[in-house]
Short mmCIF file of C-alpha atoms and ligand atoms in Angstrom, two decimals:
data_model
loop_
_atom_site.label_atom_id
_atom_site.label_comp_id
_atom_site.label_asym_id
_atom_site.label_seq_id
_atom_site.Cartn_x
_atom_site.Cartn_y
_atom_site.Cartn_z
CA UNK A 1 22.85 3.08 3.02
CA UNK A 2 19.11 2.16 4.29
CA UNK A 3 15.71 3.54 3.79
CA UNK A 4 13.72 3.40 7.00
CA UNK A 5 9.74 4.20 6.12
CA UNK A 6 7.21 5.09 8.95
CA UNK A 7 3.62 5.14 8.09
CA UNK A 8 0.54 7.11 9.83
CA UNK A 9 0.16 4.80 12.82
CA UNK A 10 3.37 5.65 14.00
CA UNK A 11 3.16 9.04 13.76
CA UNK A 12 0.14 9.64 15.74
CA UNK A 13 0.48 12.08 18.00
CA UNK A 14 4.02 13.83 19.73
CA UNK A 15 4.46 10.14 21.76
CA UNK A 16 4.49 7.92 18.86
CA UNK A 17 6.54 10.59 17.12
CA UNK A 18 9.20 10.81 19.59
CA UNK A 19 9.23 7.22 19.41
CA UNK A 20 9.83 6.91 15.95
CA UNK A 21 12.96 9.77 16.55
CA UNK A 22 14.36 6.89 18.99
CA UNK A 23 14.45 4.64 16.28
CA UNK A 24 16.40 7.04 13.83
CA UNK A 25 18.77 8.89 16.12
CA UNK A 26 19.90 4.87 17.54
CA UNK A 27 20.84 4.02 13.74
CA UNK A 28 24.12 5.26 12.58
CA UNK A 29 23.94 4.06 9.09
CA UNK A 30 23.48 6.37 6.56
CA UNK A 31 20.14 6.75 6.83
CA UNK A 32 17.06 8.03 4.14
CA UNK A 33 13.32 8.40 5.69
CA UNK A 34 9.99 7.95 3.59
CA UNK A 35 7.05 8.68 5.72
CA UNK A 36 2.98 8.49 5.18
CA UNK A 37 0.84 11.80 6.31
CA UNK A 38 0.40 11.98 10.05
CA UNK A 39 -2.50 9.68 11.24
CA UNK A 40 -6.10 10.18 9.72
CA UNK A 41 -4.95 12.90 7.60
CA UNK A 42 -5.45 11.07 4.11
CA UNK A 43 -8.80 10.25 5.52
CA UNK A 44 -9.57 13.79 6.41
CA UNK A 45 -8.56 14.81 2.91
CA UNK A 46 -10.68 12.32 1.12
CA UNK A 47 -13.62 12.93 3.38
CA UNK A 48 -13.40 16.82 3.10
CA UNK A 49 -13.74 16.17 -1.09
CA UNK A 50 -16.49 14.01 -0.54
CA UNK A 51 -19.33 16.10 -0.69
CA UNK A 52 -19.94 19.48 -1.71
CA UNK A 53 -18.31 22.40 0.52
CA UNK A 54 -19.38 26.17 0.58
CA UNK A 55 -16.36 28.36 1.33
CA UNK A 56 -16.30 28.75 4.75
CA UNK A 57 -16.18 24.75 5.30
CA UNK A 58 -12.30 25.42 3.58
CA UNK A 59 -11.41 27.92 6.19
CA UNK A 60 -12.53 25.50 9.00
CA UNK A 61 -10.95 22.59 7.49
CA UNK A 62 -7.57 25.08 6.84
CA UNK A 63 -7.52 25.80 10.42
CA UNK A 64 -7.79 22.43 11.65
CA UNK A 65 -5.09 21.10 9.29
CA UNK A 66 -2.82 23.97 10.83
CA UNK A 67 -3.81 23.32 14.63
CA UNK A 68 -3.52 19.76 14.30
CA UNK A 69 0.36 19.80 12.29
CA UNK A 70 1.34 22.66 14.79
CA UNK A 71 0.20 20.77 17.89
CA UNK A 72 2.06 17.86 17.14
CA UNK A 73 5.29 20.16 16.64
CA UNK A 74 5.12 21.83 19.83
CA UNK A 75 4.87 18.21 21.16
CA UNK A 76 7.97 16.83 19.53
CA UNK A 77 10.04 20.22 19.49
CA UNK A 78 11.45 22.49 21.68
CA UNK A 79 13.62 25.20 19.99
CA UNK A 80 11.62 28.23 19.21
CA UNK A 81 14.26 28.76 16.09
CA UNK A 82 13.46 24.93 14.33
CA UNK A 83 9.75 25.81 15.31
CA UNK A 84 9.37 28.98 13.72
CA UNK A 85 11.02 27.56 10.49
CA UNK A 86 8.63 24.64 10.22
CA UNK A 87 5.72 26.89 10.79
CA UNK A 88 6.35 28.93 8.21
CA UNK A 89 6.78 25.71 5.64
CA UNK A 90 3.53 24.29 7.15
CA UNK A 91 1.75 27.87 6.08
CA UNK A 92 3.50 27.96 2.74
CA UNK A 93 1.69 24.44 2.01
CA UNK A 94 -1.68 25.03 3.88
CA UNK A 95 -2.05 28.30 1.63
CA UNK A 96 -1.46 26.36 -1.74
CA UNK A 97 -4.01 23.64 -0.63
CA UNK A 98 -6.47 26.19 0.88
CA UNK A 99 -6.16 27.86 -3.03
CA UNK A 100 -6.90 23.98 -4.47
CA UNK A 101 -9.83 23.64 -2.86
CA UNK A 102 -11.53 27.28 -3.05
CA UNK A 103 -10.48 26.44 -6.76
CA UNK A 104 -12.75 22.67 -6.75
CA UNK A 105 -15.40 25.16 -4.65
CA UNK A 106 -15.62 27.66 -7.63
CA UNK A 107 -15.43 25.48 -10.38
CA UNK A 108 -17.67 22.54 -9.00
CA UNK A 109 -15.39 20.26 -10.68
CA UNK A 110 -13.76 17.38 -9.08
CA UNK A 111 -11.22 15.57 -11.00
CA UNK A 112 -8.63 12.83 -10.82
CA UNK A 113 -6.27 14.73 -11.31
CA UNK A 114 -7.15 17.17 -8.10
CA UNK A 115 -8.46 14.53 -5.78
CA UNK A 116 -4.55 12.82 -6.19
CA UNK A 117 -3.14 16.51 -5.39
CA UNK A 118 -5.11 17.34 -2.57
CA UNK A 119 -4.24 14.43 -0.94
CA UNK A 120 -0.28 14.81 -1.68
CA UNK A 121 -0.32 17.69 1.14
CA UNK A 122 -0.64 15.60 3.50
CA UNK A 123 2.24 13.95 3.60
CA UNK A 124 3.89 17.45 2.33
CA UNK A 125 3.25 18.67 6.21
CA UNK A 126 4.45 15.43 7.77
CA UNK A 127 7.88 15.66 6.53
CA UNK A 128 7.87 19.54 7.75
CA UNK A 129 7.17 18.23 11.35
CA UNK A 130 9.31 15.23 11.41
CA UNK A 131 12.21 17.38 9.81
CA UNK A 132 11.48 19.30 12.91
CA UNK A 133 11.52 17.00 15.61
CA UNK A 134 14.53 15.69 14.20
CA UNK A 135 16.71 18.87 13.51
CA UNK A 136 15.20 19.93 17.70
CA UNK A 137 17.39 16.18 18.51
CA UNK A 138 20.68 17.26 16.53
CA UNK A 139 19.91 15.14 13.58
CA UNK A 140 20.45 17.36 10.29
CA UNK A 141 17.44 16.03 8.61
CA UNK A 142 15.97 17.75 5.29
CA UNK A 143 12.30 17.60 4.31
CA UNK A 144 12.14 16.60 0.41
CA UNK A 145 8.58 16.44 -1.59
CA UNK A 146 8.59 13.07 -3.91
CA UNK A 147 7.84 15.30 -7.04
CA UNK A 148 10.59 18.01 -6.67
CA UNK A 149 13.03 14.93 -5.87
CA UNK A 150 12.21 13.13 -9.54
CA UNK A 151 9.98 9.90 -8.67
CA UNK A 152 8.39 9.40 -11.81
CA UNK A 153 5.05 7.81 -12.79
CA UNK A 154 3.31 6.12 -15.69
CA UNK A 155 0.53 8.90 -14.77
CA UNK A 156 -1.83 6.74 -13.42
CA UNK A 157 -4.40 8.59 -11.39
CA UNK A 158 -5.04 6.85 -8.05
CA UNK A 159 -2.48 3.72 -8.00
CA UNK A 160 0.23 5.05 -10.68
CA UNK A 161 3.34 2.70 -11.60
CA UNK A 162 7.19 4.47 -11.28
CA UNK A 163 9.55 4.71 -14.45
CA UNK A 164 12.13 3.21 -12.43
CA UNK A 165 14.58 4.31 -14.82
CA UNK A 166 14.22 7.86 -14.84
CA UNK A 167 13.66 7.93 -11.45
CA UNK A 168 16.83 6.44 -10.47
CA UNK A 169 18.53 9.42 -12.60
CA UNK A 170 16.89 12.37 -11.29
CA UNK A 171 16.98 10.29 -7.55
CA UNK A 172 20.64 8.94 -6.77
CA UNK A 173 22.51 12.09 -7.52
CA UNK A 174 20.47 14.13 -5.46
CA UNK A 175 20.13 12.12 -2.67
CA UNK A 176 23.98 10.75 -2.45
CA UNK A 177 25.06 14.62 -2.67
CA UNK A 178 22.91 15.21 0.44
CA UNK A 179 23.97 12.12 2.20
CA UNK A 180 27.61 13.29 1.86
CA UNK A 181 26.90 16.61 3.52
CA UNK A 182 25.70 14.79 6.02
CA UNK A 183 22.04 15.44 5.55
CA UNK A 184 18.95 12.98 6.55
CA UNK A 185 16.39 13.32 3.95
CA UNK A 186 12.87 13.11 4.88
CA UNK A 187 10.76 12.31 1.89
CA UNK A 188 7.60 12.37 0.84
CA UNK A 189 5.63 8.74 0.49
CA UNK A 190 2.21 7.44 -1.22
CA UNK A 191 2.59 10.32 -5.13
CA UNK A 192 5.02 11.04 -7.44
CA UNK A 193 4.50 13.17 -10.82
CA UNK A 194 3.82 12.30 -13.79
CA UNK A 195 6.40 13.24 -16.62
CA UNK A 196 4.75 16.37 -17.62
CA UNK A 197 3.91 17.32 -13.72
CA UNK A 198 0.88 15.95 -12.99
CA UNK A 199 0.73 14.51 -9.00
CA UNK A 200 -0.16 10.71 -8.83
CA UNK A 201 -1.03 8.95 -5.78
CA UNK A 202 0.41 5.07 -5.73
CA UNK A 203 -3.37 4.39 -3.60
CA UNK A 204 -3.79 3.77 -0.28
CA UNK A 205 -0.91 2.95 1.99
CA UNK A 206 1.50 3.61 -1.04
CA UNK A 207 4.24 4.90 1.00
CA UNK A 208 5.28 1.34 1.48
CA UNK A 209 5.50 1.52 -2.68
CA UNK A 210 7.61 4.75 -2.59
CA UNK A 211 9.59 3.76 0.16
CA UNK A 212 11.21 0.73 -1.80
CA UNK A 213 11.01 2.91 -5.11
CA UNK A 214 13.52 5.25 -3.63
CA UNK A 215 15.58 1.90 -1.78
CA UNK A 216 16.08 0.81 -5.51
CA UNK A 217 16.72 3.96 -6.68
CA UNK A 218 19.73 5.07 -4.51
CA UNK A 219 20.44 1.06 -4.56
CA UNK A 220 20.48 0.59 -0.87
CA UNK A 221 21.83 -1.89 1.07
CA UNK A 222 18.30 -2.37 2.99
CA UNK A 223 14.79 -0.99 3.44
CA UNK A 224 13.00 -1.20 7.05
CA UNK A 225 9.48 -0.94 6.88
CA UNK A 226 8.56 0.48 10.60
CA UNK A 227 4.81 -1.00 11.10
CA UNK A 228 2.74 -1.04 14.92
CA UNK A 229 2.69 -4.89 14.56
CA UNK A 230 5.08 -7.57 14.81
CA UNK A 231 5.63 -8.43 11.12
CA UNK A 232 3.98 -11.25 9.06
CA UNK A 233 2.16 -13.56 10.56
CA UNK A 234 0.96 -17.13 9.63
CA UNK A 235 -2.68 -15.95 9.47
CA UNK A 236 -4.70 -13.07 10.76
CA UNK A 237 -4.09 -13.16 14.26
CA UNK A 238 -8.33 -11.87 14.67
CA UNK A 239 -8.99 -14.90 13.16
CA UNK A 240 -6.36 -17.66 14.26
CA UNK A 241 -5.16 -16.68 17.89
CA UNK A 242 -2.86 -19.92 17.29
CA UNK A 243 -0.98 -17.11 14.38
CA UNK A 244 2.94 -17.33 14.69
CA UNK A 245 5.35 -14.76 12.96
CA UNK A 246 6.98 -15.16 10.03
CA UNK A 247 11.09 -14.49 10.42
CA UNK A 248 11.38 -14.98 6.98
CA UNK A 249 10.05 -15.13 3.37
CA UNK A 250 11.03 -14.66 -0.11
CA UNK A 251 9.98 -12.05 -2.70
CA UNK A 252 7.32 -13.89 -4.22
CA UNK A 253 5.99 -15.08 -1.01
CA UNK A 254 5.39 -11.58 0.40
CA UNK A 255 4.55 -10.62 -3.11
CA UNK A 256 1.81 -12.98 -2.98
CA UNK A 257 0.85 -12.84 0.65
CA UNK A 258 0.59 -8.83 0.09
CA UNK A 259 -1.85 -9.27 -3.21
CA UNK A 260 -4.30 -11.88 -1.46
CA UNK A 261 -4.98 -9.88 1.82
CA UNK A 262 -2.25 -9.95 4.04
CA UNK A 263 -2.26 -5.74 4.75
CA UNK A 264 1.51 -6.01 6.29
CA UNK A 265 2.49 -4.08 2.55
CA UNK A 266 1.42 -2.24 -0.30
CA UNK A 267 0.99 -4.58 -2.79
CA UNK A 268 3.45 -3.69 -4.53
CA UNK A 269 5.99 -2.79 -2.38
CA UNK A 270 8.76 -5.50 -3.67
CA UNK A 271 8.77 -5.10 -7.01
CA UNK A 272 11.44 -2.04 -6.76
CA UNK A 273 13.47 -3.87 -3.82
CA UNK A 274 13.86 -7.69 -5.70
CA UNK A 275 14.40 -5.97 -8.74
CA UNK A 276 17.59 -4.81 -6.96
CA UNK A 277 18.47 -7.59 -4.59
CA UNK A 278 17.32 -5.79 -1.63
CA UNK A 279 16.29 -7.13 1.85
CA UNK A 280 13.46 -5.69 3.10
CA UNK A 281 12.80 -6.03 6.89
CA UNK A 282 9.62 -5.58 8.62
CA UNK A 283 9.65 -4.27 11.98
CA UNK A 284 7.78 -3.32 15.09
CA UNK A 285 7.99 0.31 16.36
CA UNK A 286 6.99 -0.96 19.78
CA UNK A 287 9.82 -3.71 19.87
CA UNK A 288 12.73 -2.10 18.43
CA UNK A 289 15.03 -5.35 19.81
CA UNK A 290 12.76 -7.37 17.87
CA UNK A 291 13.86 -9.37 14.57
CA UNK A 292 10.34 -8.76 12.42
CA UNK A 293 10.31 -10.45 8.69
CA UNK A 294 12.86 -10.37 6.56
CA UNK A 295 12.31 -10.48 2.98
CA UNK A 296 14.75 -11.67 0.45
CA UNK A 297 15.82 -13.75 -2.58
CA UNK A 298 14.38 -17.28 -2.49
CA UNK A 299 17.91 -18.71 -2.99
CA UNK A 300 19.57 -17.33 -0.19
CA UNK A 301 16.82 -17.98 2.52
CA UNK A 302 17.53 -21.15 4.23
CA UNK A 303 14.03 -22.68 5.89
CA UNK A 304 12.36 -22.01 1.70
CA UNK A 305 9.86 -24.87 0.93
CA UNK A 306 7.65 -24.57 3.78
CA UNK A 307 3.88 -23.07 3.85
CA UNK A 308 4.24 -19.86 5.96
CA UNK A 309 1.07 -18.08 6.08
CA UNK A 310 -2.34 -18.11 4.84
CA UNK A 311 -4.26 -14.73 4.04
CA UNK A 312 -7.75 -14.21 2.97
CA UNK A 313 -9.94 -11.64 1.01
CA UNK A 314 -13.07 -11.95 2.33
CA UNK A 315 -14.77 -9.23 -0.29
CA UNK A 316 -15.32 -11.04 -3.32
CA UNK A 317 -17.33 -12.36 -6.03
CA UNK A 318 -17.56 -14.10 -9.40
CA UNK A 319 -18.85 -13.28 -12.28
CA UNK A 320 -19.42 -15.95 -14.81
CA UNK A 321 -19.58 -15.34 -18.72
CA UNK A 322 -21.32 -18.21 -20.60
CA UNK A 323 -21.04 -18.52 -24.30
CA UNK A 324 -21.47 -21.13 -26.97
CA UNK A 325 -17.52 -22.64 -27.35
CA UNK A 326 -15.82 -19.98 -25.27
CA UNK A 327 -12.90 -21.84 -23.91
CA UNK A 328 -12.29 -23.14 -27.23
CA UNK A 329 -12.37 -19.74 -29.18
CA UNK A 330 -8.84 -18.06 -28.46
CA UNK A 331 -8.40 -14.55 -27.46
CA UNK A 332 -12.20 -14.57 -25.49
CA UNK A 333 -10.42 -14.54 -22.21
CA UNK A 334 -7.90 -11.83 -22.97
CA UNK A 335 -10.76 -10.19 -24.61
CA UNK A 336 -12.91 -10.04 -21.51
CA UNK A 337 -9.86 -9.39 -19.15
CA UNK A 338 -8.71 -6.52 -21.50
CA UNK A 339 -12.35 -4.86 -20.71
CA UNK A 340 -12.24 -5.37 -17.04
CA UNK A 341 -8.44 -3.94 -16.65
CA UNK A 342 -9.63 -1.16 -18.68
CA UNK A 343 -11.96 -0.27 -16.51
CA UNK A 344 -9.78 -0.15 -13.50
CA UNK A 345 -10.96 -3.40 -12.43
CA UNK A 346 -8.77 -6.14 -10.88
CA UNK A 347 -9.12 -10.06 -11.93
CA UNK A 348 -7.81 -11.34 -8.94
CA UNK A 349 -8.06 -15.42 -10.45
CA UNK A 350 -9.60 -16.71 -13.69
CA UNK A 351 -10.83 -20.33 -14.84
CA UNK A 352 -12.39 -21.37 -17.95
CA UNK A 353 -14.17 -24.09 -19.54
CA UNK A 354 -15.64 -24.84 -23.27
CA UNK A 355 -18.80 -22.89 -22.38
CA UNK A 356 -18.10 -20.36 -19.15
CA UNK A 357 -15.47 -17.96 -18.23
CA UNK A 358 -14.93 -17.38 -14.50
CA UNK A 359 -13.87 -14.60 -12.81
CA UNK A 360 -12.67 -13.28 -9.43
CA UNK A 361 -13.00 -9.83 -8.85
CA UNK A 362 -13.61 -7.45 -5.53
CA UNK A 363 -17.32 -6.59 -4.63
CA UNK A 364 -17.21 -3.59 -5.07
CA UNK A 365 -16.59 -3.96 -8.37
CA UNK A 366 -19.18 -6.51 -9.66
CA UNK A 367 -21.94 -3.56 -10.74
CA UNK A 368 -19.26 -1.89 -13.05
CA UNK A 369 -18.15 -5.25 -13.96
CA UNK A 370 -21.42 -6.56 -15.35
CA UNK A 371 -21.89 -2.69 -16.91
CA UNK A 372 -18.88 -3.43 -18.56
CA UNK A 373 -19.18 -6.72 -19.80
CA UNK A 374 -21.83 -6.30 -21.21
CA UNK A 375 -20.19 -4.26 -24.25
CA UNK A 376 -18.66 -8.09 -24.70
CA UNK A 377 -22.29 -9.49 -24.36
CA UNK A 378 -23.88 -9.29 -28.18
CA UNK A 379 -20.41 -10.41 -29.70
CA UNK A 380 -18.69 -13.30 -27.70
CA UNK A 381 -20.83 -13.88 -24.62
CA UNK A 382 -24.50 -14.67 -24.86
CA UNK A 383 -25.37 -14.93 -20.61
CA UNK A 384 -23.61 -13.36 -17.41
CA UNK A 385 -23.94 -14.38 -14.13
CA UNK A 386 -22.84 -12.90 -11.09
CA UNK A 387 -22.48 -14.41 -7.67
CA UNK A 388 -21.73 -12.44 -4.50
CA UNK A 389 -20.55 -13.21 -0.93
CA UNK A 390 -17.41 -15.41 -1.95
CA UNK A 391 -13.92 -15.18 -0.29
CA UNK A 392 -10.75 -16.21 -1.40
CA UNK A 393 -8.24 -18.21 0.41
CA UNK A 394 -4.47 -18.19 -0.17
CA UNK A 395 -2.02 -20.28 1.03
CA UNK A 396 1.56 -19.07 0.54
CA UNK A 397 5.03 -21.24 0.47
CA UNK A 398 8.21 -20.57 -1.88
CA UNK A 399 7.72 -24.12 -4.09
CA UNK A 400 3.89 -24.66 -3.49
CA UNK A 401 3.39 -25.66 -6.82
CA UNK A 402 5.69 -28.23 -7.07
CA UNK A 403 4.78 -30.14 -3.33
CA UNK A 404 3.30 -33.14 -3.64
CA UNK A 405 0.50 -32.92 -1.64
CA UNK A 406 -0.45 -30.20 -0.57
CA UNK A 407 -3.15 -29.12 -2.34
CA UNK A 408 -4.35 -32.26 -1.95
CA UNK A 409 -4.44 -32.26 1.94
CA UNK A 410 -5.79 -28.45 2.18
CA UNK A 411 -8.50 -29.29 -0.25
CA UNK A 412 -8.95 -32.22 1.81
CA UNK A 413 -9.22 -30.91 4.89
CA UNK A 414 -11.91 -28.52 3.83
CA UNK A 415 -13.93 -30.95 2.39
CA UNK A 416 -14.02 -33.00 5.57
CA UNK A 417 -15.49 -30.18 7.40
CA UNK A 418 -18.12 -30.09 4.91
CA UNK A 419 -17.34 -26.52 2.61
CA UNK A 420 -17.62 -26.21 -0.64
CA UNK A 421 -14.74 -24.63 -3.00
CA UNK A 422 -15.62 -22.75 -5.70
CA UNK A 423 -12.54 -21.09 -8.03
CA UNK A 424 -9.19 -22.71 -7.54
CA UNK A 425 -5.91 -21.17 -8.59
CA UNK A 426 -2.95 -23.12 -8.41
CA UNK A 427 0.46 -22.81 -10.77
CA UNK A 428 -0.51 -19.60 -11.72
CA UNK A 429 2.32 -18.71 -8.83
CA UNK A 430 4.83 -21.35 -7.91
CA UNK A 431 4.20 -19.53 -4.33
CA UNK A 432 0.24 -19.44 -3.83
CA UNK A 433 -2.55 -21.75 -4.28
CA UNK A 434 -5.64 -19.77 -4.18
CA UNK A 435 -9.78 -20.85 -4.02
CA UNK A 436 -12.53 -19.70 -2.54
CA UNK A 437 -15.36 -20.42 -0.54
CA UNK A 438 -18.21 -18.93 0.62
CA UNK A 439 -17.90 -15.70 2.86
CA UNK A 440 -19.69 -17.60 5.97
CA UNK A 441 -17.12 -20.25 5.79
CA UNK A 442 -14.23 -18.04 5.64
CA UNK A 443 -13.17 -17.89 9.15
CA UNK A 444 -13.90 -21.25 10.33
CA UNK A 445 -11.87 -22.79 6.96
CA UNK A 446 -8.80 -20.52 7.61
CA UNK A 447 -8.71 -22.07 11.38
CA UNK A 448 -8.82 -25.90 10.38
CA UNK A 449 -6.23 -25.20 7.36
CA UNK A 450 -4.14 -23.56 10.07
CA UNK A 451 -3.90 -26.38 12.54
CA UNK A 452 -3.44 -28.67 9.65
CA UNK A 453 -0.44 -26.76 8.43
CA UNK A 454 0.80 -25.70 11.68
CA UNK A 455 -0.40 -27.54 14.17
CA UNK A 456 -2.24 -25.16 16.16
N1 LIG B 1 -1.07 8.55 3.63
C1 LIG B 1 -1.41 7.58 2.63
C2 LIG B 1 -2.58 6.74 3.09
O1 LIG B 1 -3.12 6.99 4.15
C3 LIG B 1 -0.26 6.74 2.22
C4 LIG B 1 0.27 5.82 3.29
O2 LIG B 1 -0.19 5.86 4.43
O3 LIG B 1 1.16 5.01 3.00
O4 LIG B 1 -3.00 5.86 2.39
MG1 LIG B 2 -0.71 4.14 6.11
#
C-alpha cells in the first residue's frame, strides 16, 4: 500500500491535473491520494477573511469559487454522468461555506475557530474534482473529507498536532475496507477535527503533515510526496546555482533541513512516517522517470555521514534577556521559553550565559515577543534587548555532531571572508549545526560554505 500526496502547484489548472492522473493511473499499487486545495485557493480564502465584507462581496466570491472548481472539471472530464455528480458535491459544499461566511458577515466576529473552517473547503472541492477526473479515466476513486474519515487533533487552531492513536483506529478500518473493494480514496489534506468536532488546520502547506499522518495510520509500505521540483537540494538553487540533489537522507536530516528553511516539506511531515519505519520519497511531477529523495532510517542508508545540504532562514532576530545571575538561577530559561511557546511563538535556538539569555525567534514575532516578555521583566529579567535583521544558517549531515572538524572549517571559512557569527547551535541535533549571521551576509556566506563542502 502507498500514499501518493499532490499539493496546489500540481493541480493548477486541467493540464497539470491531467498530469497528475498520469502519475496515478501508471501505479498499480494499491494506491491512497492526499491532496492540497487547487492552486491559490487557500490564499483566496484567507484573503477573502481579511477585511471586512458586506454581503454581496460573498455572492461574488461564491460564484467565483464555483466557476473556477467547475472550469477545471470540464477541463479534466468528459462524461456528462461523473460531471453532473461532482457538480452537485461542489454545490453541496459551496452552499455550507457561502452560510459560514454570511454567518462571520452578521455576527462581525472572526474567530480561530472559523478562519481554520473556512479554509478546510478548499481542499473539500479539490477532492470532488480530482475524484472526477479520475472516475472520467476508469479509476474508481472516492472523495473522503479528513474529519468524516477520523484524523484527530490536539485542537490546536492554526498548526494542530494528530492523536496518532485514535486516528489510526477510526483510519485503517475504513480505509483497508475501501481498498478491498477496490476503491482509490481521495482525501482531504492540511485539517483534521478536533475530538469534540472542531476543524483544525495543520498551517500552511500541511497536507504534506496529513499525507504521512494517514501513511502511518494505514501503515503503508511508502509515501510519495509529488512536488514541481526535483527534490532536496544541497542549497537553494536561487542562491547557489552550483546546488546538486539530494538522492538520499535520513529522518532527522530532512527533519532538520525542513525546520531551518528548506520548504521541500511541512515541517513536520516525518514525524508520522519514522515513527513507523516508512520511506518517504520526494518526487518531481514533471520527471516522473526521475529518482527524487528518498527519506529513511539512518541505519539503513548507505552514503550517512556526509553534509548534504545547507538551508537558511533569512527572517530572524534575537532577543536578548539580561539579568543579574541568570544562567546560574535554574528554571529562568524554561521560564522564559514557557512564555514565548505560550504565546504561539517559536524559539528556533537558545544560548545562555551567567548574565543574558539569547534567543532566536522569527521577525515577525519579535513585537509580541518583547510584549510578552516583559510579564518576565519585574521578576527574573531586569533589561531586554532586541536585535533585528539576523539569519540563520544550517548545515545538515546524519553524525554532524560527532565530525571532527567540521564546525571548525565552516566557522572557519566564514571568518576568512570577514562575517561575523552571532548564535551558534551545535549538539542540540546530532544532524544540524546552526548560527547566524547578519541578513546582508546571508547569501554570500551560504555560497563560500557551499564550495567548501561541495566543491562548487
Ligand atoms: N492548501 C493548504 C495551503 O495552501 C495546504 C497545503 O497546500 O498543503 O497551505
Ligand atoms: Mg501547498
Amino acid at each position: 500500500m502507498k500514499v501518493l500526496k499532490f499539493g496546489g502547484s500540481s493541480l493548477k489548472d486541467g493540464i497539470s491535473m491531467k498530469r497528475v492522473g498520469s502519475i496515478i493511473s501508471s501505479d498499480d499499487d494499491e494506491i491512497i491520494i492526499v491532496i492540497s486545495a487547487i492552486y491559490g485557493v487557500t490564499d483566496s480564502l484567507i484573503e477573502f477573511m481579511s477585511m471586512p465584507r458586506q454581503e454581496q462581496d460573498v455572492q461574488w466570491f461564491i460564484r467565483n469559487l464555483r466557476d473556477r472548481h467547475v472550469r477545471m472539471l470540464a477541463d479534466v472530464a468528459s462524461s456528462m454522468f461523473v460531471k453532473q455528480r461532482a457538480v452537485n458535491l461542489l454545490n453541496e459544499k459551496l452552499i455550507r461555506l457561502e452560510r459560514i461566511l454570511y454567518g462571520i458577515i452578521y455576527l462581525e466576529e472572526l474567530t480561530p475557530r472559523t478562519k481554520d473552517l473556512v479554509q478546510s473547503f478548499g481542499e473539500r472541492m479539490s477532492v470532488i474534482v480530482l475524484s472526477a477526473m479520475l472516475q472520467d479515466m476508469g479509476v474508481n476513486a472516492v472523495p473522503v473529507e479528513a474529519d468524516e474519515l477520523g484524523i484527530i487533533t490536539d485542537g490546536q487552531f492554526g498548526s494542530a498536532s494528530v492523536d496518532m492513536g485514535v486516528t489510526r483506529q477510526n483510519v485503517q478500518p475504513r480505509i483497508r475496507e475501501m481498498i478491498s473493494k477496490q476503491e482509490v480514496p481521495v482525501i482531504t489534506g492540511f485539517f483534521g477535527k478536533a475530538p469534540d468536532g472542531t476543524i483544525t488546520l495543520f498551517g500552511r502547506n500541511g497536507t504534506d503533515y496529513s499525507a504521512s499522518v494517514i501513511a502511518s495510520a494505514v501503515e503503508a509500505d511508502s509515501l510519495e510526496i509529488w512536488k514541481d521540483v526535483d527534490g532536496f537540494m544541497s542549497a537553494d538553487p536561487k542562491v547557489v546555482p552550483g546546488a546538486v540533489p539530494i538522492e538520499i537522507l535520513s529522518y532527522e536530516e530532512a527533519a532538520e533541513l525542513s525546520y531551518f528553511g528548506a520548504k521541500v516539506l511541512h515541517p513536520r511531515t516525518v514525524e508520522p512516517a519514522k515513527a513507523q519505519d516508512i520511506m518517504i520519497r520526494v518526487r518531481n511531477v514533471f520527471k516522473p522517470d526521475y529518482v527524487g529523495t528518498s527519506i529513511g532510517n539512518s541505519e539503513k542508508i548507505s552514503d550517512a555521514r556526509t553534509i548534504k545540504s545547507i538551508s537558511s532562514m533569512p527572517d530572524m532576530a534575537i532577543v536578548r534577556a539580561y539579568g543579574p545571575g541568570l544562567g546560574s538561577r535554574s528554571g529562568v530559561l524554561s521560564e522564559v521559553s514557557v512564555l514565548l511557546s505560550e504565546a504561539g511563538i517559536n524559539v528556533y535556538s537558545a544560548a545562555t550565559s551567567q548574565t543574558c539569555i539569547s534567543l532566536l525567534i522569527e521577525e515577525v514575532d519579535l513585537k509580541f515577543a518583547k510584549k510578552v516578555l516583559a510579564r518576565a521583566q519585574s521578576t527574573i529579567v531586569d533589561r531586554i534587548e532586541t536585535e533585528k535583521g539576523v539569519a540563520l544558517l544550517c548545515v545538515v549531515g546524519e553524525g554532524i555532531g560527532e565530525m571532527i572538524g567540521v564546525a571548525g572549517s565552516v566557522f572557519g571559512t566564514v571568518a576568512a571572508n570577514g562575517v561575523n557569527i552571532g548564535l551558534i547551535s551545535a549538539g542540540a541535533s546530532l544532524a544540524a549545526l546552526t548560527f547566524t549571521v547578519k541578513r546582508e551576509d546571508l547569501e554570500h556566506t551560504t555560497k563560500t560554505i557551499h564550495y567548501e563542502l561541495f566543491g562548487r
